[in-house]
Amino acid sequence: MTDLERRYGRTRSRTRREKILGISVGVAVLLTATLWVWWVGTEPGSTQLQSRTIGHEIIDDSTVEVIFEVSVDAGTTVECAVQALDPAYGIVGWVQLELPPTDAFTSTHVVPVRTSALATTGLVSECWVT
């Protein structure tokens, strides 16, 4: 027995039961995390939705036309927020509209947006499935 062992005592060694329990808990946590990631990543109820601004046209001091496309499964109703921006990227016009379901995966839309000041650009801000 060394001097340190005499002074502080020996640390008890891990029992076989404690080792098996520790490994089992680790495997259970790893399995649970893996199954959760798989479940979230392959959720069948999620619909893929993409929107893309194609362009804009300044009609006059109080109107801008925004051209954009939406890609979503055919027959899905979508709502989109479209906005007009000034040179400082401040929002000077905004409209929320419901797009009816279409037969195609991708549909193009032209939306007039009324503005409170001269806009320099217009874009689709966000779209979501309703």
Short mmCIF file of C-alpha atoms in Angstrom, two decimals:
data_model
loop_
_atom_site.label_atom_id
_atom_site.label_comp_id
_atom_site.label_asym_id
_atom_site.label_seq_id
_atom_site.Cartn_x
_atom_site.Cartn_y
_atom_site.Cartn_z
CA MET A 1 0.00 0.00 0.00
CA THR A 2 1.39 3.41 -0.95
CA ASP A 3 1.52 6.46 1.27
CA LEU A 4 -1.38 8.12 -0.61
CA GLU A 5 -3.54 5.02 -0.34
CA ARG A 6 -2.95 4.95 3.40
CA ARG A 7 -3.82 8.61 3.78
CA TYR A 8 -6.89 8.86 1.52
CA GLY A 9 -7.96 5.30 1.06
CA ARG A 10 -8.44 3.30 -2.10
CA THR A 11 -11.05 4.15 -4.72
CA ARG A 12 -13.39 1.29 -5.14
CA SER A 13 -13.34 -0.38 -8.51
CA ARG A 14 -16.41 -0.33 -10.70
CA THR A 15 -18.53 -3.42 -10.49
CA ARG A 16 -19.55 -5.35 -13.54
CA ARG A 17 -23.16 -4.37 -12.92
CA GLU A 18 -22.31 -0.63 -12.99
CA LYS A 19 -20.37 -1.03 -16.24
CA ILE A 20 -23.26 -2.86 -17.93
CA LEU A 21 -25.74 -0.27 -16.67
CA GLY A 22 -23.60 2.62 -17.99
CA ILE A 23 -23.20 1.04 -21.42
CA SER A 24 -26.94 0.26 -21.58
CA VAL A 25 -27.89 3.86 -20.75
CA GLY A 26 -25.43 5.17 -23.37
CA VAL A 27 -26.82 2.87 -26.07
CA ALA A 28 -30.41 3.84 -25.17
CA VAL A 29 -29.64 7.56 -25.41
CA LEU A 30 -27.85 7.08 -28.75
CA LEU A 31 -30.71 4.99 -30.15
CA THR A 32 -33.32 7.53 -29.00
CA ALA A 33 -31.41 10.42 -30.59
CA THR A 34 -30.96 8.51 -33.87
CA LEU A 35 -34.66 7.61 -34.07
CA TRP A 36 -35.69 11.21 -33.32
CA VAL A 37 -33.44 12.59 -36.10
CA TRP A 38 -34.81 9.99 -38.54
CA TRP A 39 -38.43 10.76 -37.59
CA VAL A 40 -38.01 14.54 -37.95
CA GLY A 41 -36.08 14.22 -41.22
CA THR A 42 -38.57 11.92 -42.92
CA GLU A 43 -41.85 13.40 -41.70
CA PRO A 44 -44.37 12.47 -44.42
CA GLY A 45 -46.76 15.31 -43.56
CA SER A 46 -44.37 18.10 -44.51
CA THR A 47 -44.96 19.82 -47.84
CA GLN A 48 -42.06 21.24 -49.77
CA LEU A 49 -42.66 24.90 -50.63
CA GLN A 50 -40.35 27.29 -52.45
CA SER A 51 -40.87 30.84 -53.65
CA ARG A 52 -38.63 32.92 -55.89
CA THR A 53 -38.83 36.54 -57.01
CA ILE A 54 -38.42 36.77 -60.77
CA GLY A 55 -38.57 40.53 -61.12
CA HIS A 56 -40.46 43.75 -60.54
CA GLU A 57 -41.74 46.71 -62.53
CA ILE A 58 -42.22 50.21 -61.14
CA ILE A 59 -45.61 51.30 -62.52
CA ASP A 60 -45.76 54.77 -60.92
CA ASP A 61 -44.98 56.58 -57.64
CA SER A 62 -47.54 54.50 -55.74
CA THR A 63 -47.49 51.07 -57.43
CA VAL A 64 -44.97 48.35 -58.14
CA GLU A 65 -45.71 45.03 -59.84
CA VAL A 66 -43.92 42.00 -58.42
CA ILE A 67 -43.43 38.89 -60.55
CA PHE A 68 -42.67 35.70 -58.62
CA GLU A 69 -43.09 31.96 -58.81
CA VAL A 70 -44.20 29.44 -56.23
CA SER A 71 -43.28 25.75 -56.35
CA VAL A 72 -45.49 23.45 -54.29
CA ASP A 73 -47.39 20.18 -54.74
CA ALA A 74 -50.30 20.51 -57.17
CA GLY A 75 -53.62 21.28 -55.49
CA THR A 76 -52.08 23.03 -52.46
CA THR A 77 -53.40 26.41 -51.32
CA VAL A 78 -50.65 28.88 -50.47
CA GLU A 79 -50.54 32.36 -48.95
CA CYS A 80 -47.72 34.79 -49.72
CA ALA A 81 -46.55 38.13 -48.38
CA VAL A 82 -45.24 40.46 -51.08
CA GLN A 83 -43.47 43.71 -50.25
CA ALA A 84 -42.12 46.83 -51.93
CA LEU A 85 -38.91 48.44 -50.67
CA ASP A 86 -37.43 51.94 -50.94
CA PRO A 87 -33.70 52.69 -51.54
CA ALA A 88 -32.94 52.31 -47.79
CA TYR A 89 -34.65 48.87 -47.81
CA GLY A 90 -37.57 50.21 -45.82
CA ILE A 91 -40.94 48.62 -46.51
CA VAL A 92 -43.15 51.10 -48.38
CA GLY A 93 -45.80 48.62 -49.51
CA TRP A 94 -47.00 45.20 -48.45
CA VAL A 95 -49.76 42.83 -49.48
CA GLN A 96 -50.75 39.36 -48.29
CA LEU A 97 -52.62 37.22 -50.77
CA GLU A 98 -53.99 33.72 -51.05
CA LEU A 99 -52.95 31.82 -54.16
CA PRO A 100 -55.49 29.28 -55.39
CA PRO A 101 -54.40 25.68 -55.96
CA THR A 102 -52.99 24.93 -59.40
CA ASP A 103 -52.45 21.77 -61.43
CA ALA A 104 -48.73 22.48 -61.93
CA PHE A 105 -45.89 22.17 -59.44
CA THR A 106 -44.62 25.68 -60.28
CA SER A 107 -46.86 28.67 -60.96
CA THR A 108 -45.99 32.27 -61.83
CA HIS A 109 -47.83 35.24 -60.35
CA VAL A 110 -47.89 38.98 -61.04
CA VAL A 111 -49.08 41.07 -58.10
CA PRO A 112 -49.54 44.85 -57.95
CA VAL A 113 -48.42 46.35 -54.62
CA ARG A 114 -49.59 49.83 -53.60
CA THR A 115 -46.88 51.90 -51.98
CA SER A 116 -46.71 54.92 -49.69
CA ALA A 117 -43.61 56.25 -51.47
CA LEU A 118 -41.64 55.51 -54.62
CA ALA A 119 -40.39 51.93 -54.43
CA THR A 120 -37.11 50.81 -55.94
CA THR A 121 -37.78 47.08 -55.75
CA GLY A 122 -40.46 44.52 -55.00
CA LEU A 123 -40.11 40.96 -53.82
CA VAL A 124 -41.92 38.02 -52.34
CA SER A 125 -41.13 38.05 -48.63
CA GLU A 126 -42.52 34.70 -47.49
CA CYS A 127 -45.00 31.99 -48.50
CA TRP A 128 -46.70 29.32 -46.39
CA VAL A 129 -49.17 26.46 -46.88
CA THR A 130 -52.71 27.15 -45.65
#
